[in-house]
Amino acid sequence: MTALHADMKRTKTSYVFSSESVSEGHPDKVCDQISDAVLDAYLAKDPDSRVACETLATTDRVVIAGETTSKAHPQIEPIVREVIRKIGYTNLNTGFDDGCMIENHLHKQTKELANNSKQVNAGDQGLMFGYACNQTKQLMPIPIVMAHKLLQELTRLRKNGMIPNILPDSKSQVSFQFTNRLPVALKSLIISTNHVGMNDAKFEDMKHSIEELVVKPVVAQIESESIHEFNTSECEIKINPASKWVAGGPAADTGLTGRKIIVDTYGGWAQHGGGAFSGKDATKVDRSAAYMARHIAKSVVGSGLASECLIQFGFIIGEKYPVSLMIDTFSSSKIPDAEIEKIVKSSFDLTVKGIIDYLELRKPIYLPTAAYGHFGRDDIEFSWEKIKKLV
């Protein structure tokens, strides 16, 4: 999101804002999960592993590439097949399944990067953002929370057979009207899902089941849990608005690691830094510093210092401290932002090693992050989602 867009949201009193999510069967998310499963396999045997794993998935083929420094030597092929199998790409006759060809091109990390990682300094230059707000109990923007939950529930019902004939690749999009930066009305909700070939009657049955078993319960749940009341009476619900969707998944649309960074974070409501997360160990500050920034922002809001908070870090390669720290509470804080910055600097070790140790980022915890968002999760308690009381 550009700075101009951020300024627009601060000054406009009423607008409609949309966020999207994609399911674990989306081609890019298949790749994110494979990359993080590979990372976890290295960390499980050697917590000091340095991993940068990229994945490409296409018709009947997965290609793994990247560099590592590790004492571990995991078998990559069974890891990849297990991820694909758990997603649900098994004997579906879609052109992509757990029997696909696998190419492994992982190689050793360069000496320069390996030496820098041993010193636990920033593995690259970059900027990272973290954000929290009081729109939801998760302290996340409500459009992305709803978009994720719709697809999590759709996936759950697909896997237990309650909605037959749907396939793993799905998308959602949610639009809310905001007034003075608070949600006041749910305006539109879209779910599109890949499915097997079917006649018109079965297609309509599928759409009806999704609306009744997924959309209505999820909207009702979020409405009941919401900190702020919002109207749902005029919401436009669309299921597969482009009609039938039979060709999907990696066979129809090549996937790559790191192409869904806005889905991974705040749905476009808050800024995202320059790098993706999946497949990277915590010495890559693209990941670890973004997690720390979310933790700090959530702690600021959770401690009652502000109703929303944006954190930015700037790091440069080879340095252990951030070269910049910016805090913006969008005029919602009880004390000046400069005072919050002082509290943050005195409350947290912001060195690369300090972040890794504090958030316990050397553990094999990353595969669950690779679908349905890295932040605001109800199903898993990640260390960066905890709140540290700052007052």
Coordinates of C-alpha atoms in Angstrom, one line a residue:
M1 CA 0.0 0.0 0.0
T2 CA 1.4 3.4 -0.9
A3 CA 1.9 6.3 1.5
L4 CA -0.8 8.2 -0.5
H5 CA -3.3 5.4 0.2
A6 CA -2.4 5.5 3.9
D7 CA -3.0 9.2 4.0
M8 CA -6.3 8.8 2.1
K9 CA -7.5 6.4 4.8
R10 CA -6.6 8.9 7.5
T11 CA -8.4 11.8 6.0
K12 CA -11.5 10.3 4.3
T13 CA -14.4 9.8 6.7
S14 CA -16.3 7.2 4.8
Y15 CA -15.1 4.6 2.2
V16 CA -15.3 0.9 1.3
F17 CA -12.2 -1.2 1.8
S18 CA -11.7 -4.8 0.5
S19 CA -9.3 -7.6 1.5
E20 CA -8.9 -11.0 -0.1
S21 CA -7.7 -14.4 1.0
V22 CA -6.7 -17.6 -0.8
S23 CA -7.0 -21.2 0.4
E24 CA -4.2 -23.6 1.1
G25 CA -4.9 -25.2 -2.3
H26 CA -4.1 -22.0 -4.2
P27 CA -1.0 -22.6 -6.3
D28 CA 1.1 -19.9 -4.6
K29 CA 0.0 -21.1 -1.2
V30 CA 0.9 -24.7 -2.1
C31 CA 4.4 -23.4 -2.7
D32 CA 4.5 -21.4 0.5
Q33 CA 3.6 -24.5 2.5
I34 CA 6.2 -26.6 0.7
S35 CA 8.9 -24.0 1.4
D36 CA 8.0 -23.7 5.1
A37 CA 7.7 -27.5 5.5
V38 CA 11.3 -27.8 4.1
L39 CA 12.4 -25.0 6.5
D40 CA 10.8 -26.8 9.4
A41 CA 12.5 -30.1 8.5
Y42 CA 15.9 -28.4 8.7
L43 CA 15.1 -26.7 12.0
A44 CA 13.8 -29.8 13.6
K45 CA 17.2 -31.4 13.3
D46 CA 19.4 -28.3 13.5
P47 CA 17.9 -25.2 15.1
D48 CA 20.7 -23.1 13.8
S49 CA 20.0 -24.0 10.2
R50 CA 20.1 -21.2 7.6
V51 CA 17.5 -21.8 4.9
A52 CA 16.2 -19.9 1.9
C53 CA 13.8 -22.2 0.1
E54 CA 11.8 -21.3 -3.0
T55 CA 9.2 -23.5 -4.7
L56 CA 7.5 -23.6 -8.1
A57 CA 4.5 -25.7 -8.7
T58 CA 2.9 -26.4 -12.1
T59 CA 1.3 -29.3 -14.0
D60 CA 2.6 -32.5 -12.6
R61 CA 5.8 -30.9 -11.3
V62 CA 7.3 -29.2 -8.2
V63 CA 10.7 -27.5 -8.4
I64 CA 12.6 -26.7 -5.2
A65 CA 15.5 -24.2 -5.3
G66 CA 17.5 -22.2 -2.8
E67 CA 20.4 -22.3 -0.4
T68 CA 21.1 -23.8 3.0
T69 CA 23.7 -24.0 5.7
S70 CA 22.9 -26.8 8.1
K71 CA 24.0 -30.0 9.8
A72 CA 20.7 -31.5 8.9
H73 CA 20.1 -33.4 5.6
P74 CA 16.3 -33.9 5.4
Q75 CA 14.8 -36.0 2.6
I76 CA 13.0 -33.4 0.5
E77 CA 10.8 -35.5 -1.7
P78 CA 8.6 -37.1 1.0
I79 CA 8.2 -33.7 2.7
V80 CA 6.9 -32.3 -0.5
R81 CA 4.5 -35.2 -1.2
E82 CA 3.1 -35.0 2.4
V83 CA 2.3 -31.3 2.1
I84 CA 0.5 -31.9 -1.2
R85 CA -1.4 -34.9 0.2
K86 CA -2.6 -33.0 3.3
I87 CA -3.8 -30.1 1.2
G88 CA -6.0 -32.6 -0.7
Y89 CA -4.3 -33.0 -4.1
T90 CA -4.6 -36.7 -4.2
N91 CA -6.0 -38.8 -7.0
L92 CA -8.1 -35.9 -8.2
N93 CA -7.3 -36.2 -12.0
T94 CA -6.6 -32.4 -12.0
G95 CA -3.1 -32.6 -13.5
F96 CA -1.4 -32.0 -10.2
D97 CA -1.3 -34.4 -7.2
D98 CA 1.1 -36.0 -4.7
G99 CA 2.5 -38.3 -7.4
C100 CA 4.0 -35.4 -9.3
M101 CA 7.6 -35.1 -10.4
I102 CA 9.9 -33.3 -7.9
E103 CA 13.1 -31.5 -8.7
N104 CA 15.4 -30.6 -5.8
H105 CA 17.9 -27.8 -6.6
L106 CA 18.8 -26.8 -3.0
H107 CA 22.5 -26.0 -2.6
K108 CA 24.9 -24.7 0.0
Q109 CA 24.7 -21.1 1.0
T110 CA 27.5 -18.8 -0.1
K111 CA 30.4 -18.3 2.3
E112 CA 29.6 -14.6 2.7
L113 CA 26.0 -15.2 3.7
A114 CA 26.9 -18.1 5.9
N115 CA 29.5 -16.1 7.9
N116 CA 27.0 -13.2 8.3
S117 CA 24.3 -15.6 9.6
K118 CA 26.7 -17.1 12.1
Q119 CA 27.1 -13.6 13.6
V120 CA 23.3 -13.4 13.8
N121 CA 23.2 -10.1 12.0
A122 CA 20.6 -9.0 9.5
G123 CA 20.8 -11.3 6.5
D124 CA 19.8 -8.5 4.1
Q125 CA 18.7 -4.9 3.9
G126 CA 15.0 -4.1 4.0
L127 CA 12.1 -2.5 5.7
M128 CA 9.4 -4.4 7.7
F129 CA 6.0 -3.4 9.0
G130 CA 3.8 -4.6 11.9
Y131 CA 0.3 -3.4 12.7
A132 CA -2.5 -3.9 15.1
C133 CA -5.9 -2.2 15.7
N134 CA -9.0 -2.7 17.8
Q135 CA -11.4 -3.6 14.9
T136 CA -11.5 -7.3 16.0
K137 CA -10.7 -9.4 19.0
Q138 CA -7.6 -10.5 17.1
L139 CA -6.5 -6.9 16.9
M140 CA -6.5 -7.2 13.1
P141 CA -8.4 -5.4 10.3
I142 CA -11.8 -7.0 10.0
P143 CA -11.9 -7.5 6.2
I144 CA -8.8 -9.8 6.2
V145 CA -10.0 -11.7 9.4
M146 CA -13.4 -12.5 7.7
A147 CA -11.7 -13.4 4.4
H148 CA -9.4 -15.9 6.1
K149 CA -12.1 -17.4 8.3
L150 CA -14.4 -18.0 5.3
L151 CA -11.8 -20.1 3.6
Q152 CA -10.7 -21.9 6.7
E153 CA -14.3 -23.0 7.2
L154 CA -14.7 -23.9 3.6
T155 CA -11.6 -26.1 3.8
R156 CA -12.8 -27.8 7.0
L157 CA -16.1 -28.7 5.4
R158 CA -14.3 -29.9 2.2
K159 CA -12.0 -32.2 4.1
N160 CA -14.8 -33.7 6.2
G161 CA -17.0 -34.2 3.2
M162 CA -19.9 -31.9 4.3
I163 CA -19.7 -30.0 1.0
P164 CA -18.9 -32.6 -1.7
N165 CA -17.3 -32.0 -5.1
I166 CA -15.2 -28.9 -4.2
L167 CA -11.5 -28.9 -4.8
P168 CA -8.6 -27.3 -2.7
D169 CA -8.2 -24.1 -4.7
S170 CA -10.4 -21.3 -3.4
K171 CA -10.5 -17.5 -3.0
S172 CA -12.5 -15.0 -0.9
Q173 CA -12.9 -11.3 -1.0
V174 CA -14.6 -9.2 1.7
S175 CA -15.6 -5.5 1.5
F176 CA -16.5 -3.3 4.5
Q177 CA -17.7 0.3 4.6
F178 CA -15.7 2.3 7.1
T179 CA -16.6 5.6 8.8
N180 CA -13.8 7.3 10.8
R181 CA -11.6 4.2 10.3
L182 CA -14.2 1.9 12.0
P183 CA -16.2 -0.8 10.2
V184 CA -19.9 0.1 10.0
A185 CA -21.3 -2.2 7.3
L186 CA -20.4 -5.4 5.5
K187 CA -21.0 -4.5 1.8
S188 CA -20.0 -7.6 -0.2
L189 CA -18.6 -11.1 0.2
I190 CA -17.3 -13.3 -2.5
I191 CA -16.2 -16.9 -2.5
S192 CA -14.9 -18.7 -5.6
T193 CA -13.9 -22.3 -5.4
N194 CA -12.5 -24.9 -7.8
H195 CA -14.8 -28.0 -8.1
V196 CA -15.2 -31.2 -10.1
G197 CA -17.3 -31.1 -13.3
M198 CA -21.0 -31.1 -12.5
N199 CA -24.4 -30.3 -14.0
D200 CA -26.2 -27.0 -13.4
A201 CA -28.4 -28.4 -10.6
K202 CA -25.4 -29.8 -8.6
F203 CA -23.6 -26.5 -9.2
E204 CA -26.5 -24.5 -7.7
D205 CA -26.6 -27.0 -4.8
M206 CA -22.9 -26.4 -4.1
K207 CA -23.3 -22.7 -4.1
H208 CA -26.3 -22.9 -1.8
S209 CA -24.4 -25.2 0.6
I210 CA -21.5 -22.7 0.7
E211 CA -23.7 -19.8 1.5
E212 CA -25.6 -21.7 4.2
L213 CA -22.8 -23.7 5.8
V214 CA -19.9 -21.3 5.4
V215 CA -20.9 -17.7 4.8
K216 CA -23.8 -17.3 7.2
P217 CA -22.2 -19.0 10.2
V218 CA -18.8 -17.2 9.7
V219 CA -20.5 -13.8 9.3
A220 CA -22.6 -14.4 12.4
Q221 CA -19.6 -15.5 14.4
I222 CA -17.5 -12.5 13.6
E223 CA -20.5 -10.2 14.1
S224 CA -21.0 -11.6 17.6
E225 CA -17.4 -11.3 18.5
S226 CA -16.8 -7.9 16.9
I227 CA -15.8 -5.0 19.1
H228 CA -17.7 -2.6 16.9
E229 CA -21.2 -3.2 15.6
F230 CA -21.7 -3.3 11.9
N231 CA -24.7 -3.7 9.6
T232 CA -25.0 -6.9 7.5
S233 CA -28.5 -6.4 6.0
E234 CA -27.3 -5.0 2.7
C235 CA -24.4 -7.4 2.1
E236 CA -24.2 -8.8 -1.4
I237 CA -23.1 -12.4 -1.4
K238 CA -21.7 -14.0 -4.5
I239 CA -20.5 -17.6 -4.8
N240 CA -18.5 -18.5 -7.9
P241 CA -19.7 -15.3 -9.7
A242 CA -17.9 -16.2 -12.9
S243 CA -19.9 -19.5 -13.0
K244 CA -18.2 -22.9 -13.0
W245 CA -14.5 -23.3 -12.2
V246 CA -13.3 -26.8 -13.1
A247 CA -9.7 -26.2 -14.1
G248 CA -7.8 -25.0 -11.0
G249 CA -4.8 -25.5 -8.8
P250 CA -1.1 -25.6 -9.9
A251 CA -2.1 -27.5 -13.1
A252 CA -4.1 -24.4 -14.3
D253 CA -2.0 -21.6 -12.8
T254 CA 1.7 -22.0 -11.9
G255 CA 2.4 -21.2 -8.2
L256 CA 5.5 -19.6 -6.7
T257 CA 6.6 -19.0 -3.1
G258 CA 6.1 -15.4 -1.8
R259 CA 3.4 -14.1 -4.2
K260 CA 0.7 -13.6 -1.6
I261 CA 2.4 -11.3 0.9
I262 CA -0.7 -9.1 1.3
V263 CA -2.8 -12.1 2.1
D264 CA -0.1 -13.2 4.6
T265 CA -0.3 -9.9 6.5
Y266 CA -3.0 -7.3 6.8
G267 CA -5.0 -7.5 3.6
G268 CA -3.7 -4.2 2.3
W269 CA -5.0 -2.2 5.2
A270 CA -1.5 -1.7 6.6
Q271 CA 1.8 -1.4 4.7
H272 CA 4.0 -4.4 3.9
G273 CA 7.7 -4.3 3.6
G274 CA 9.8 -5.4 0.7
G275 CA 10.1 -9.2 1.4
A276 CA 8.0 -12.3 1.6
F277 CA 8.1 -14.7 4.6
S278 CA 7.8 -18.4 3.6
G279 CA 10.9 -20.6 3.2
K280 CA 13.1 -18.2 5.2
D281 CA 14.8 -18.9 8.5
A282 CA 14.6 -16.2 11.2
T283 CA 18.0 -14.6 10.3
K284 CA 16.2 -13.2 7.4
V285 CA 14.7 -10.1 8.9
D286 CA 12.1 -9.9 6.2
R287 CA 10.4 -12.5 8.4
S288 CA 11.7 -12.1 12.0
A289 CA 11.5 -8.3 12.1
A290 CA 8.0 -8.3 10.6
Y291 CA 6.9 -10.8 13.3
M292 CA 8.5 -8.6 16.0
A293 CA 6.9 -5.5 14.6
R294 CA 3.5 -7.2 14.8
H295 CA 4.1 -8.3 18.4
I296 CA 5.1 -4.8 19.4
A297 CA 2.1 -3.1 17.6
K298 CA -0.2 -5.7 19.2
S299 CA 1.3 -5.0 22.6
V300 CA 0.8 -1.3 22.2
V301 CA -2.8 -1.7 21.3
G302 CA -3.4 -4.6 23.8
S303 CA -1.9 -2.4 26.6
G304 CA -4.4 0.3 25.9
L305 CA -1.8 2.8 24.7
A306 CA -3.6 3.3 21.4
S307 CA -6.5 1.9 19.4
E308 CA -4.2 1.2 16.4
C309 CA -0.5 1.2 15.8
L310 CA 1.9 0.8 12.9
I311 CA 5.5 -0.1 13.4
Q312 CA 8.3 0.2 10.8
F313 CA 11.8 -1.2 11.1
G314 CA 14.7 -0.6 8.7
F315 CA 17.6 -3.0 8.7
I316 CA 20.8 -3.2 6.6
I317 CA 22.9 -6.3 5.9
G318 CA 25.5 -7.2 8.5
E319 CA 24.1 -5.0 11.2
K320 CA 22.5 -6.3 14.4
Y321 CA 20.4 -3.3 15.3
P322 CA 17.6 -1.7 13.1
V323 CA 18.8 1.6 11.6
S324 CA 15.3 3.0 12.0
L325 CA 12.2 2.6 14.1
M326 CA 8.9 4.4 13.3
I327 CA 5.7 4.3 15.3
D328 CA 2.4 5.8 14.0
T329 CA -0.8 5.5 16.1
F330 CA -2.9 7.5 13.6
S331 CA -3.7 10.1 16.4
S332 CA -5.3 7.3 18.4
S333 CA -2.8 7.2 21.3
K334 CA -3.2 8.3 24.9
I335 CA 0.3 9.5 25.0
P336 CA 2.6 11.0 22.3
D337 CA 4.0 8.5 19.8
A338 CA 7.5 9.6 20.8
E339 CA 6.8 8.4 24.4
I340 CA 5.5 5.1 23.0
E341 CA 8.8 4.8 21.0
K342 CA 10.8 5.3 24.2
I343 CA 8.7 2.6 26.0
V344 CA 9.3 0.2 23.1
K345 CA 13.0 0.8 23.0
S346 CA 13.3 0.1 26.8
S347 CA 11.0 -2.9 26.7
F348 CA 12.4 -5.0 23.8
D349 CA 15.8 -6.2 22.6
L350 CA 15.6 -5.2 18.9
T351 CA 18.8 -6.8 17.8
V352 CA 18.4 -9.6 15.3
K353 CA 19.5 -12.2 17.9
G354 CA 17.3 -10.6 20.5
I355 CA 14.3 -10.9 18.3
I356 CA 15.0 -14.5 17.4
D357 CA 15.6 -15.5 21.0
Y358 CA 12.7 -13.6 22.4
L359 CA 10.1 -14.9 19.9
E360 CA 11.7 -18.4 19.9
L361 CA 12.1 -18.4 16.1
R362 CA 14.6 -21.3 15.8
K363 CA 11.8 -23.9 16.3
P364 CA 10.0 -25.8 13.5
I365 CA 6.9 -23.7 13.7
Y366 CA 6.5 -22.3 10.2
L367 CA 4.3 -24.6 8.1
P368 CA 1.1 -23.5 9.8
T369 CA 1.9 -19.9 9.0
A370 CA 1.9 -20.6 5.3
A371 CA -1.9 -20.5 4.8
Y372 CA -4.6 -18.3 6.3
G373 CA -2.3 -15.6 7.5
H374 CA 0.7 -15.1 9.7
F375 CA -1.1 -12.8 12.1
G376 CA -4.4 -12.8 14.0
R377 CA -4.8 -16.6 14.2
D378 CA -7.3 -18.2 16.6
D379 CA -6.3 -21.8 15.9
I380 CA -2.6 -21.4 16.8
E381 CA -0.9 -19.2 19.4
F382 CA 2.3 -18.0 17.8
S383 CA 4.8 -16.2 20.0
W384 CA 4.5 -12.9 18.1
E385 CA 0.7 -12.9 18.7
K386 CA 1.1 -12.7 22.5
I387 CA 0.7 -9.4 24.2
K388 CA 3.4 -7.9 26.5
K389 CA 1.8 -5.4 28.8
L390 CA 3.7 -2.1 28.4
V391 CA 2.0 -0.1 31.2

